[in-house]
Amino acid sequence: MEKLIIEAGKKSIVPNFKELFRYKDLFWTLSWRDFKVRYAQTTIGLLWAVLQPVVTIAILSIVFGRFVGVETDVPYLLYNVSGMAIWTYFSFVLSNSGNSIISAQGMVKKIYFPRLIIPLSKAVVGLIDLAIVILILIGLMIYYRVMPSANVWAAPLFILLSMIASLGAGIWLSALTVRFRDFQHVLPFIVQIGLYVTPIAYPAEFAMKSLPSWAAQIYFLNPMAGIIQGFRWSLFGGSAPDGYFWISVVMVFVLFISSLFYFRKVEDEMADFV
Amino acid sequence: MKNDIAIKLEGVSKKYTIGKEKDGSLRGTLASLFSKKSEKQEEFWALKDVSFEVKKGDVIGIIGRNGAGKSTLLKILSQITRPTEGKIEINGRVASLLEVGTGFHPELTGRENIFLNGTILGMTRKEVQSKFDEIVAFSGIEKFIDTPVKHYSSGMYVRLAFAVAAHLEPEILIIDEVLAVGDAEFQKKCLGKMKDVAGEGRTVLFVSHDLAAVKSLCTRGVLLKDGNLKINSNVTEVIDKYIINSNAQKDYYNADINDLKYSVISIEIKNYNNEINHNFSIQEDIYIDLKLNIPLKKENYTIFINVKTIQGVSVFSIEKPILSLNHILIINKQFLTRGIYTLDVFIHIPRQYQAFSLTNVCEFDVYDSDSELSVHGDYNYGVVFGNYIWQ
């Protein structure tokens, strides 16, 4: 017999993972719903998932590859696509999970389930987009005859890190948005700025060369800076991840773990505020 | 703790803060950081110190007027929101049904929505799978099961949604007025299903304005008034008390009519069956039966009636020459939205002389469980239904 005690003012501040696990079917169902709605119902379905990153890549390649003339170890297009693969996934998950609670307010007001399921479920459907860009990436590597480096085994780890980073930021935003609607406007802003303060279209060495060392450390507080560098290292080799990289990794976990605690703190009053 | 108790509430209260702070803007919060305890916040206790026990197998009807705290109580019991004070113990797996079709997605097919809605309601995919055929059969829309629900009529939508909910198998079921949906035949089917559930020895908490449904379904009743628990007893007693309470307070009878030449003798609020009633669905006409005492055709006396909300917002007024001693005013159905209404009545010669006045008499409730707007729950969507056309 299940027993539940609700007591005002008394609750654990630690996220309830046991309960979360009990609702795993809801997690998969919501992920699958997003997938269905995103790909199966639009007329040109998957094409939309391809179009957006391709256009961004094209523009960045023209601006940074041609106009600015950024020099990279591998062909510039390949360099750019490898960064965009991870960034597209990150920004997709961040945007969707950041808005997820507000979008699901109909449910939140009418039924109980661990609210964390909503932002978490957004991480799955983005993998489809990621897979598409990675296919493009592989195509380009074949075209340019670039062999993957010996570190390619680590690539999935960096994808996993970017998943954790995007969820961390997304969970923070989804919870903050419920209480402060202003964060709805912050979200696109973060995505836009992030595209430029992350080494996607240019090598991180550029930033490190032109910035004093304290500023470079701040640069790597952006968790995606280290992740994208690491992902490129896993694909193309080069210098192994250094101290700066570990700043980013620590940030990923700080962001994610703190988001779980903050979410837990405000979870119960969400229905009163959305 | 004894083992036969399903739910135990001890001093449960819920406070809502109304006021500027609730808009939750960043600016507001930042501003309040710098100013000392600035903005006035209005506190509102939706529930105050409610304690009762529900035994296993009890089927409890929770009744009370609009704003008495019924929905808040259900929301707390279903864990949607937390109490401000108090403690609740629940023994058993709970499923709550505060609306039908929570999470339904219009783009998905009926089949897909069954899985979606089922898992949202707390079933596993396996459980949904095993009951899938039963659910479809109950809904009676086999033919359209692979059609996106956006193409469904609202009746089909509700059937499918209720069918999913009806196949939940929790130990404790919490239901809010969802029975009042669909056509009469389907309602009967739902009520029958509910009775089955109750008969299987499961614990059910049921909130409804439909006293007949409560009476036929429930064994015990809980009456809430202004957030307080009034009575917790067997269902007939609670309903009787509720009716007596509301009737005693609400109609107007003048005790000493002989003293006044111009007066209202009585005002009774009735339904279409000419029965005194103070609870109306939005689908019912409201009959206001006025008996007057006045020398006819003597002067240009008129009767003036102002229908107001309990909060004092004037909804509409009527000015009518007095030509007889008995007037019945019928407020059409689907005009007033959910809320509590009251009347001001005057007998006068307009702009000249006021002979008699009554204010805030004859409270009556209008409840709404089936308009398109009812899905918005507690949201204040206006005093009357709009009179408009789309083009």
Coordinates of N, CA, C and O in Angstrom, one line a residue, chain A residues 11-175:
Chain A
K11 N 9.2 19.7 3.4 CA 9.5 18.8 2.3 C 11.0 18.7 2.1 O 11.7 19.6 2.4
S12 N 11.4 17.6 1.5 CA 12.8 17.4 1.2 C 13.2 18.4 0.1 O 12.5 18.7 -0.8
I13 N 14.4 18.9 0.2 CA 14.9 19.8 -0.8 C 15.6 19.0 -1.9 O 16.0 19.5 -2.9
V14 N 15.8 17.7 -1.7 CA 16.5 16.8 -2.6 C 15.4 16.3 -3.7 O 14.4 15.9 -3.3
P15 N 15.8 16.4 -4.9 CA 14.8 15.9 -5.9 C 14.5 14.5 -5.7 O 15.3 13.7 -5.3
N16 N 13.2 14.2 -6.0 CA 12.7 12.8 -5.7 C 12.9 11.9 -6.9 O 12.1 11.8 -7.8
F17 N 14.1 11.3 -7.0 CA 14.4 10.5 -8.2 C 13.6 9.2 -8.3 O 13.3 8.8 -9.4
K18 N 13.2 8.7 -7.2 CA 12.4 7.5 -7.2 C 11.1 7.7 -7.9 O 10.7 6.9 -8.7
E19 N 10.5 8.8 -7.5 CA 9.2 9.2 -8.1 C 9.4 9.4 -9.6 O 8.6 9.0 -10.4
L20 N 10.4 10.1 -9.9 CA 10.7 10.5 -11.3 C 10.8 9.2 -12.1 O 10.3 9.1 -13.2
F21 N 11.5 8.2 -11.6 CA 11.6 7.0 -12.3 C 10.3 6.2 -12.5 O 10.0 5.6 -13.5
R22 N 9.4 6.4 -11.5 CA 8.1 5.8 -11.6 C 7.3 6.3 -12.8 O 6.5 5.7 -13.4
Y23 N 7.6 7.6 -13.1 CA 6.9 8.2 -14.2 C 7.6 8.1 -15.5 O 7.4 9.0 -16.4
K24 N 8.5 7.1 -15.7 CA 9.3 7.1 -16.9 C 8.5 6.9 -18.1 O 8.8 7.4 -19.2
D25 N 7.4 6.2 -18.0 CA 6.5 6.0 -19.2 C 6.0 7.4 -19.7 O 5.8 7.6 -20.9
L26 N 5.7 8.3 -18.7 CA 5.2 9.6 -19.1 C 6.3 10.3 -19.9 O 6.1 11.0 -20.9
F27 N 7.5 10.2 -19.4 CA 8.7 10.8 -20.0 C 8.8 10.4 -21.5 O 8.9 11.2 -22.4
W28 N 8.7 9.1 -21.7 CA 8.8 8.6 -23.1 C 7.6 9.0 -23.9 O 7.7 9.3 -25.1
T29 N 6.4 9.0 -23.3 CA 5.2 9.4 -24.1 C 5.3 10.8 -24.5 O 4.9 11.2 -25.6
L30 N 5.7 11.7 -23.6 CA 5.8 13.1 -24.0 C 6.9 13.3 -25.0 O 6.7 14.1 -26.0
S31 N 8.0 12.6 -24.9 CA 9.0 12.7 -25.9 C 8.5 12.3 -27.3 O 8.7 12.9 -28.3
W32 N 7.8 11.2 -27.3 CA 7.2 10.6 -28.5 C 6.2 11.6 -29.1 O 6.1 11.7 -30.3
R33 N 5.4 12.2 -28.2 CA 4.4 13.1 -28.7 C 5.1 14.3 -29.4 O 4.7 14.7 -30.5
D34 N 6.1 14.8 -28.8 CA 6.9 15.9 -29.4 C 7.4 15.5 -30.8 O 7.4 16.3 -31.7
F35 N 7.9 14.3 -30.8 CA 8.5 13.8 -32.1 C 7.4 13.7 -33.1 O 7.5 14.2 -34.3
K36 N 6.2 13.1 -32.8 CA 5.1 13.0 -33.7 C 4.7 14.4 -34.2 O 4.5 14.6 -35.4
V37 N 4.5 15.3 -33.3 CA 4.0 16.6 -33.6 C 5.0 17.4 -34.5 O 4.6 18.1 -35.4
R38 N 6.3 17.2 -34.2 CA 7.3 17.9 -34.9 C 7.6 17.4 -36.3 O 7.7 18.2 -37.2
Y39 N 7.6 16.1 -36.4 CA 8.1 15.5 -37.7 C 7.0 14.9 -38.5 O 7.0 15.0 -39.7
A40 N 6.1 14.2 -37.8 CA 5.1 13.4 -38.6 C 4.0 14.2 -39.1 O 3.3 13.8 -40.1
Q41 N 3.7 15.4 -38.5 CA 2.5 16.1 -38.9 C 2.7 17.2 -39.9 O 1.8 17.6 -40.5
T42 N 3.9 17.7 -40.0 CA 4.1 18.7 -41.0 C 4.3 18.1 -42.4 O 4.8 17.0 -42.5
T43 N 4.0 18.9 -43.4 CA 4.0 18.3 -44.8 C 5.4 17.9 -45.2 O 5.6 16.8 -45.7
I44 N 6.4 18.7 -44.9 CA 7.8 18.4 -45.3 C 8.6 17.9 -44.1 O 9.8 17.9 -44.2
G45 N 7.9 17.6 -43.1 CA 8.5 16.9 -41.9 C 9.9 17.2 -41.6 O 10.3 18.3 -41.2
L46 N 10.8 16.2 -41.9 CA 12.2 16.3 -41.5 C 12.9 17.4 -42.2 O 13.9 17.9 -41.6
L47 N 12.4 17.9 -43.3 CA 13.1 18.9 -44.0 C 13.4 20.2 -43.2 O 14.4 20.8 -43.3
W48 N 12.4 20.4 -42.3 CA 12.5 21.6 -41.5 C 13.7 21.5 -40.5 O 14.4 22.4 -40.2
A49 N 13.9 20.2 -40.1 CA 15.0 20.0 -39.2 C 16.3 20.2 -39.9 O 17.3 20.6 -39.3
V50 N 16.4 20.0 -41.2 CA 17.6 20.2 -41.9 C 17.8 21.6 -42.3 O 18.9 22.2 -42.2
L51 N 16.7 22.3 -42.7 CA 16.8 23.6 -43.3 C 17.4 24.6 -42.3 O 18.4 25.3 -42.7
Q52 N 17.0 24.6 -41.1 CA 17.4 25.7 -40.2 C 18.9 25.6 -40.0 O 19.6 26.7 -40.2
P53 N 19.5 24.5 -39.5 CA 21.0 24.5 -39.3 C 21.7 24.8 -40.6 O 22.7 25.4 -40.6
V54 N 21.2 24.2 -41.8 CA 21.9 24.4 -43.0 C 22.0 25.9 -43.4 O 23.1 26.4 -43.8
V55 N 20.9 26.6 -43.2 CA 20.9 28.0 -43.5 C 21.9 28.8 -42.6 O 22.7 29.6 -43.1
T56 N 21.9 28.5 -41.3 CA 22.8 29.1 -40.4 C 24.2 28.8 -40.8 O 25.1 29.7 -40.7
I57 N 24.5 27.6 -41.1 CA 25.8 27.2 -41.4 C 26.3 27.9 -42.7 O 27.4 28.5 -42.7
A58 N 25.4 28.0 -43.7 CA 25.7 28.7 -44.9 C 26.1 30.2 -44.6 O 27.1 30.7 -45.1
I59 N 25.3 30.8 -43.8 CA 25.5 32.3 -43.5 C 26.8 32.4 -42.7 O 27.7 33.3 -43.1
L60 N 27.0 31.6 -41.7 CA 28.2 31.7 -40.9 C 29.5 31.4 -41.8 O 30.5 32.1 -41.6
S61 N 29.3 30.5 -42.7 CA 30.5 30.1 -43.5 C 30.9 31.3 -44.4 O 32.0 31.5 -44.7
I62 N 29.8 31.9 -45.0 CA 30.1 33.1 -45.9 C 30.7 34.2 -45.1 O 31.8 34.7 -45.5
V63 N 30.1 34.5 -43.9 CA 30.6 35.7 -43.1 C 32.0 35.4 -42.6 O 33.0 36.2 -42.8
F64 N 32.2 34.3 -41.9 CA 33.4 34.0 -41.2 C 34.5 33.4 -42.1 O 35.6 33.7 -42.1
G65 N 34.0 32.4 -43.0 CA 34.9 31.7 -43.8 C 35.4 32.6 -45.0 O 36.6 32.6 -45.3
R66 N 34.5 33.4 -45.6 CA 34.9 34.2 -46.8 C 35.3 35.6 -46.4 O 36.4 36.0 -46.6
F67 N 34.3 36.3 -45.8 CA 34.5 37.7 -45.5 C 35.7 37.9 -44.5 O 36.6 38.7 -44.8
V68 N 35.6 37.2 -43.4 CA 36.6 37.4 -42.3 C 37.8 36.6 -42.6 O 39.0 37.0 -42.4
G69 N 37.6 35.5 -43.3 CA 38.7 34.6 -43.7 C 39.4 33.9 -42.5 O 40.6 33.9 -42.3
V70 N 38.5 33.3 -41.6 CA 39.1 32.6 -40.5 C 39.8 31.4 -40.9 O 39.4 30.6 -41.8
E71 N 41.0 31.2 -40.4 CA 41.9 30.0 -40.8 C 41.7 28.9 -39.8 O 41.8 29.1 -38.5
T72 N 41.5 27.7 -40.3 CA 41.3 26.6 -39.4 C 42.1 25.4 -39.9 O 42.5 25.4 -41.1
D73 N 42.4 24.4 -39.0 CA 43.2 23.3 -39.4 C 42.5 22.4 -40.4 O 43.1 21.8 -41.3
V74 N 41.2 22.2 -40.3 CA 40.4 21.4 -41.2 C 39.7 22.4 -42.1 O 39.6 23.6 -41.8
P75 N 39.1 21.9 -43.3 CA 38.4 22.9 -44.1 C 37.3 23.6 -43.3 O 36.7 23.1 -42.4
Y76 N 37.2 24.9 -43.6 CA 36.3 25.8 -42.8 C 34.9 25.2 -42.6 O 34.3 25.2 -41.5
L77 N 34.3 24.8 -43.7 CA 33.0 24.3 -43.7 C 32.8 23.2 -42.7 O 31.9 23.1 -41.9
L78 N 33.7 22.3 -42.7 CA 33.7 21.1 -41.8 C 33.9 21.6 -40.4 O 33.2 21.1 -39.5
Y79 N 34.7 22.6 -40.2 CA 34.9 23.1 -38.9 C 33.6 23.7 -38.3 O 33.2 23.4 -37.2
N80 N 33.0 24.5 -39.2 CA 31.8 25.1 -38.8 C 30.6 24.1 -38.5 O 30.0 24.2 -37.5
V81 N 30.5 23.2 -39.4 CA 29.4 22.2 -39.2 C 29.6 21.4 -37.9 O 28.6 21.1 -37.2
S82 N 30.9 21.1 -37.6 CA 31.1 20.3 -36.4 C 30.6 21.1 -35.1 O 30.1 20.6 -34.2
G83 N 30.9 22.4 -35.2 CA 30.4 23.2 -34.1 C 28.9 23.4 -34.0 O 28.3 23.3 -33.0
M84 N 28.4 23.6 -35.2 CA 26.9 23.8 -35.3 C 26.1 22.5 -34.9 O 25.0 22.6 -34.4
A85 N 26.7 21.4 -35.2 CA 26.0 20.1 -34.8 C 25.6 20.2 -33.3 O 24.4 20.0 -32.9
I86 N 26.6 20.4 -32.5 CA 26.4 20.5 -31.1 C 25.5 21.7 -30.7 O 24.6 21.6 -29.8
W87 N 25.8 22.8 -31.3 CA 25.1 24.0 -30.9 C 23.6 24.0 -31.3 O 22.8 24.4 -30.5
T88 N 23.3 23.4 -32.4 CA 21.9 23.2 -32.8 C 21.1 22.4 -31.8 O 20.0 22.8 -31.4
Y89 N 21.8 21.4 -31.4 CA 21.1 20.5 -30.4 C 20.9 21.3 -29.1 O 19.8 21.3 -28.5
F90 N 22.0 22.0 -28.6 CA 21.9 22.7 -27.4 C 20.8 23.8 -27.4 O 20.0 23.9 -26.5
S91 N 20.8 24.5 -28.5 CA 19.8 25.6 -28.5 C 18.4 25.1 -28.7 O 17.5 25.7 -28.1
F92 N 18.3 24.0 -29.4 CA 16.9 23.4 -29.5 C 16.4 23.0 -28.2 O 15.3 23.3 -27.8
V93 N 17.2 22.2 -27.4 CA 16.8 21.7 -26.1 C 16.6 22.8 -25.2 O 15.6 22.9 -24.4
L94 N 17.5 23.8 -25.2 CA 17.3 24.9 -24.3 C 16.0 25.7 -24.5 O 15.3 25.9 -23.6
S95 N 15.8 26.0 -25.8 CA 14.5 26.8 -26.1 C 13.3 26.0 -25.7 O 12.4 26.5 -25.1
N96 N 13.3 24.7 -26.1 CA 12.1 23.9 -25.8 C 11.9 23.6 -24.3 O 10.7 23.7 -23.9
S97 N 12.9 23.3 -23.6 CA 12.7 23.0 -22.2 C 12.5 24.3 -21.4 O 11.7 24.3 -20.5
G98 N 13.1 25.4 -21.9 CA 12.9 26.6 -21.2 C 11.5 27.1 -21.2 O 11.0 27.7 -20.2
N99 N 10.8 26.9 -22.3 CA 9.4 27.3 -22.4 C 8.4 26.2 -22.0 O 7.2 26.4 -22.1
S100 N 9.0 25.0 -21.6 CA 8.1 23.9 -21.6 C 7.0 23.9 -20.5 O 5.9 23.5 -20.7
I101 N 7.3 24.5 -19.3 CA 6.3 24.5 -18.3 C 5.1 25.4 -18.6 O 4.0 25.1 -18.5
I102 N 5.5 26.6 -19.2 CA 4.5 27.5 -19.6 C 3.6 26.9 -20.7 O 2.4 27.0 -20.7
S103 N 4.2 26.2 -21.6 CA 3.5 25.6 -22.7 C 2.6 24.5 -22.2 O 1.5 24.2 -22.8
A104 N 3.0 23.9 -21.1 CA 2.2 22.8 -20.6 C 1.3 23.2 -19.5 O 0.9 22.4 -18.6
Q105 N 1.0 24.5 -19.4 CA 0.2 24.9 -18.2 C -1.1 24.3 -18.0 O -1.6 24.1 -16.9
G106 N -1.8 23.9 -19.2 CA -3.0 23.2 -19.1 C -2.9 22.0 -18.2 O -3.8 21.7 -17.4
M107 N -1.9 21.2 -18.5 CA -1.7 20.0 -17.7 C -1.3 20.3 -16.3 O -1.8 19.7 -15.3
V108 N -0.4 21.2 -16.1 CA 0.2 21.5 -14.8 C -0.9 21.9 -13.8 O -0.9 21.6 -12.7
K109 N -2.0 22.6 -14.3 CA -3.0 23.0 -13.5 C -4.0 21.9 -13.1 O -4.8 22.1 -12.2
K110 N -4.0 20.9 -13.9 CA -5.1 19.9 -13.8 C -4.7 18.6 -13.3 O -5.5 17.7 -12.9
I111 N -3.4 18.3 -13.3 CA -3.0 17.0 -12.8 C -1.6 17.0 -12.2 O -0.8 17.8 -12.6
Y112 N -1.4 16.1 -11.3 CA -0.1 16.0 -10.7 C 0.8 15.0 -11.4 O 0.3 13.9 -11.7
F113 N 2.0 15.3 -11.6 CA 3.1 14.4 -11.9 C 4.3 15.2 -11.7 O 4.3 16.4 -11.6
P114 N 5.5 14.5 -11.5 CA 6.7 15.3 -11.3 C 6.9 16.3 -12.4 O 7.1 15.8 -13.6
R115 N 6.9 17.5 -12.1 CA 6.9 18.5 -13.2 C 8.2 18.5 -14.0 O 8.3 18.9 -15.2
L116 N 9.3 17.9 -13.4 CA 10.6 17.9 -14.0 C 10.5 17.0 -15.3 O 11.3 17.2 -16.2
I117 N 9.5 16.1 -15.4 CA 9.4 15.3 -16.6 C 9.2 16.2 -17.8 O 9.7 15.9 -18.9
I118 N 8.5 17.3 -17.7 CA 8.2 18.2 -18.8 C 9.5 18.7 -19.5 O 9.8 18.4 -20.7
P119 N 10.4 19.5 -18.8 CA 11.6 19.9 -19.4 C 12.5 18.8 -19.8 O 13.2 18.8 -20.9
L120 N 12.6 17.7 -19.0 CA 13.5 16.6 -19.4 C 13.1 16.0 -20.7 O 14.0 15.6 -21.5
S121 N 11.8 15.9 -20.9 CA 11.4 15.1 -22.1 C 11.8 15.8 -23.4 O 11.7 15.3 -24.5
K122 N 12.2 17.1 -23.3 CA 12.5 17.9 -24.5 C 13.9 17.5 -25.0 O 14.3 17.8 -26.1
A123 N 14.7 16.8 -24.2 CA 16.1 16.4 -24.6 C 16.1 15.3 -25.7 O 17.0 15.2 -26.5
V124 N 15.0 14.5 -25.8 CA 15.0 13.4 -26.7 C 14.8 13.8 -28.1 O 15.6 13.4 -29.0
V125 N 13.8 14.6 -28.3 CA 13.4 14.9 -29.7 C 14.5 15.6 -30.4 O 14.6 15.5 -31.6
G126 N 15.2 16.4 -29.7 CA 16.3 17.2 -30.3 C 17.4 16.3 -30.9 O 18.2 16.7 -31.8
L127 N 17.5 15.1 -30.4 CA 18.5 14.1 -30.9 C 18.3 13.8 -32.4 O 19.3 13.5 -33.1
I128 N 17.1 13.9 -32.8 CA 16.8 13.7 -34.2 C 17.5 14.8 -35.1 O 18.1 14.4 -36.0
D129 N 17.3 16.0 -34.6 CA 18.0 17.1 -35.4 C 19.5 16.9 -35.3 O 20.2 17.1 -36.3
L130 N 20.0 16.5 -34.2 CA 21.4 16.3 -34.0 C 21.9 15.3 -35.0 O 22.9 15.4 -35.7
A131 N 21.1 14.2 -35.1 CA 21.5 13.1 -35.9 C 21.6 13.5 -37.4 O 22.5 13.2 -38.1
I132 N 20.7 14.4 -37.8 CA 20.7 14.9 -39.1 C 21.9 15.7 -39.4 O 22.6 15.5 -40.4
V133 N 22.2 16.6 -38.5 CA 23.4 17.4 -38.7 C 24.7 16.6 -38.7 O 25.6 16.8 -39.5
I134 N 24.7 15.5 -37.9 CA 25.9 14.7 -37.8 C 26.0 13.9 -39.1 O 27.1 13.7 -39.6
L135 N 24.9 13.5 -39.7 CA 24.9 12.9 -41.0 C 25.5 13.8 -42.1 O 26.4 13.4 -42.9
I136 N 25.1 15.1 -42.0 CA 25.7 16.1 -42.9 C 27.2 16.1 -42.7 O 28.1 16.2 -43.6
L137 N 27.6 16.1 -41.4 CA 29.0 16.2 -41.0 C 29.8 15.0 -41.6 O 30.9 15.2 -42.1
I138 N 29.2 13.8 -41.4 CA 29.9 12.7 -41.9 C 30.1 12.8 -43.4 O 31.1 12.5 -44.0
G139 N 29.0 13.2 -44.1 CA 29.1 13.4 -45.5 C 30.2 14.3 -45.9 O 31.0 14.1 -46.9
L140 N 30.3 15.4 -45.2 CA 31.4 16.4 -45.5 C 32.8 15.8 -45.2 O 33.7 16.1 -46.0
M141 N 32.9 15.0 -44.2 CA 34.2 14.4 -43.9 C 34.6 13.5 -45.0 O 35.8 13.4 -45.4
I142 N 33.6 12.8 -45.5 CA 34.0 11.9 -46.6 C 34.4 12.7 -47.8 O 35.4 12.5 -48.5
Y143 N 33.6 13.8 -48.1 CA 33.9 14.6 -49.2 C 35.3 15.3 -49.2 O 36.0 15.3 -50.1
Y144 N 35.6 15.7 -48.0 CA 36.9 16.4 -47.8 C 38.0 15.4 -47.5 O 39.2 15.7 -47.3
R145 N 37.7 14.1 -47.5 CA 38.6 13.0 -47.1 C 39.3 13.3 -45.8 O 40.6 13.2 -45.7
V146 N 38.6 13.7 -44.8 CA 39.1 13.9 -43.5 C 38.8 12.6 -42.6 O 37.7 12.3 -42.5
M147 N 39.9 12.0 -42.1 CA 39.7 10.8 -41.3 C 39.4 11.3 -39.9 O 40.0 12.2 -39.4
P148 N 38.4 10.6 -39.2 CA 38.2 10.9 -37.8 C 39.5 10.6 -37.0 O 40.2 9.6 -37.3
S149 N 39.7 11.3 -35.9 CA 40.9 11.1 -35.1 C 40.7 9.9 -34.2 O 39.6 9.3 -34.2
A150 N 41.8 9.5 -33.5 CA 41.7 8.3 -32.7 C 40.8 8.6 -31.4 O 40.4 7.7 -30.7
N151 N 40.5 9.9 -31.2 CA 39.7 10.2 -30.0 C 38.2 10.1 -30.3 O 37.4 10.6 -29.4
V152 N 37.8 9.6 -31.4 CA 36.4 9.7 -31.8 C 35.5 9.0 -30.8 O 34.3 9.3 -30.7
W153 N 36.0 8.1 -30.1 CA 35.2 7.4 -29.1 C 34.6 8.4 -28.1 O 33.6 8.1 -27.4
A154 N 35.3 9.5 -27.9 CA 34.8 10.5 -26.9 C 33.6 11.3 -27.4 O 33.0 12.0 -26.6
A155 N 33.4 11.3 -28.7 CA 32.3 12.2 -29.2 C 31.0 12.0 -28.5 O 30.4 13.0 -28.1
P156 N 30.5 10.8 -28.3 CA 29.2 10.7 -27.6 C 29.2 11.3 -26.2 O 28.2 11.8 -25.7
L157 N 30.4 11.3 -25.6 CA 30.5 11.9 -24.2 C 30.2 13.4 -24.3 O 29.5 13.9 -23.4
F158 N 30.7 14.0 -25.4 CA 30.5 15.4 -25.5 C 29.0 15.7 -25.8 O 28.5 16.8 -25.4
I159 N 28.4 14.8 -26.6 CA 27.0 15.0 -26.9 C 26.2 14.9 -25.6 O 25.3 15.7 -25.3
L160 N 26.6 13.9 -24.7 CA 26.0 13.8 -23.4 C 26.1 15.0 -22.6 O 25.2 15.5 -21.9
L161 N 27.4 15.5 -22.6 CA 27.6 16.8 -21.8 C 26.7 17.9 -22.3 O 26.2 18.7 -21.5
S162 N 26.6 18.0 -23.6 CA 25.8 19.1 -24.1 C 24.3 18.9 -23.8 O 23.6 19.9 -23.5
M163 N 23.9 17.7 -23.7 CA 22.5 17.4 -23.2 C 22.3 17.8 -21.8 O 21.4 18.5 -21.5
I164 N 23.3 17.5 -21.0 CA 23.2 17.9 -19.5 C 23.2 19.4 -19.4 O 22.5 20.0 -18.6
A165 N 24.1 20.1 -20.2 CA 24.2 21.5 -20.1 C 22.9 22.2 -20.6 O 22.4 23.1 -19.9
S166 N 22.3 21.7 -21.7 CA 21.1 22.3 -22.2 C 20.0 22.1 -21.2 O 19.2 23.0 -21.0
L167 N 19.9 20.9 -20.6 CA 18.8 20.7 -19.7 C 19.0 21.5 -18.4 O 18.1 22.1 -17.9
G168 N 20.3 21.7 -18.0 CA 20.5 22.5 -16.8 C 20.0 23.9 -17.0 O 19.2 24.4 -16.2
A169 N 20.4 24.5 -18.2 CA 20.0 25.9 -18.5 C 18.5 25.9 -18.7 O 17.8 26.8 -18.2
G170 N 17.9 24.9 -19.4 CA 16.5 24.8 -19.7 C 15.7 24.7 -18.5 O 14.6 25.3 -18.3
I171 N 16.1 23.8 -17.5 CA 15.3 23.6 -16.3 C 15.3 24.9 -15.5 O 14.3 25.3 -14.9
W172 N 16.5 25.6 -15.4 CA 16.5 26.9 -14.7 C 15.5 27.8 -15.3 O 14.7 28.4 -14.6
L173 N 15.6 27.9 -16.6 CA 14.7 28.9 -17.3 C 13.2 28.5 -17.2 O 12.3 29.4 -17.0
S174 N 12.9 27.2 -17.3 CA 11.5 26.8 -17.2 C 10.9 27.2 -15.9 O 9.8 27.6 -15.8
A175 N 11.7 27.0 -14.8 CA 11.2 27.3 -13.5 C 11.1 28.8 -13.3 O 10.2 29.3 -12.7

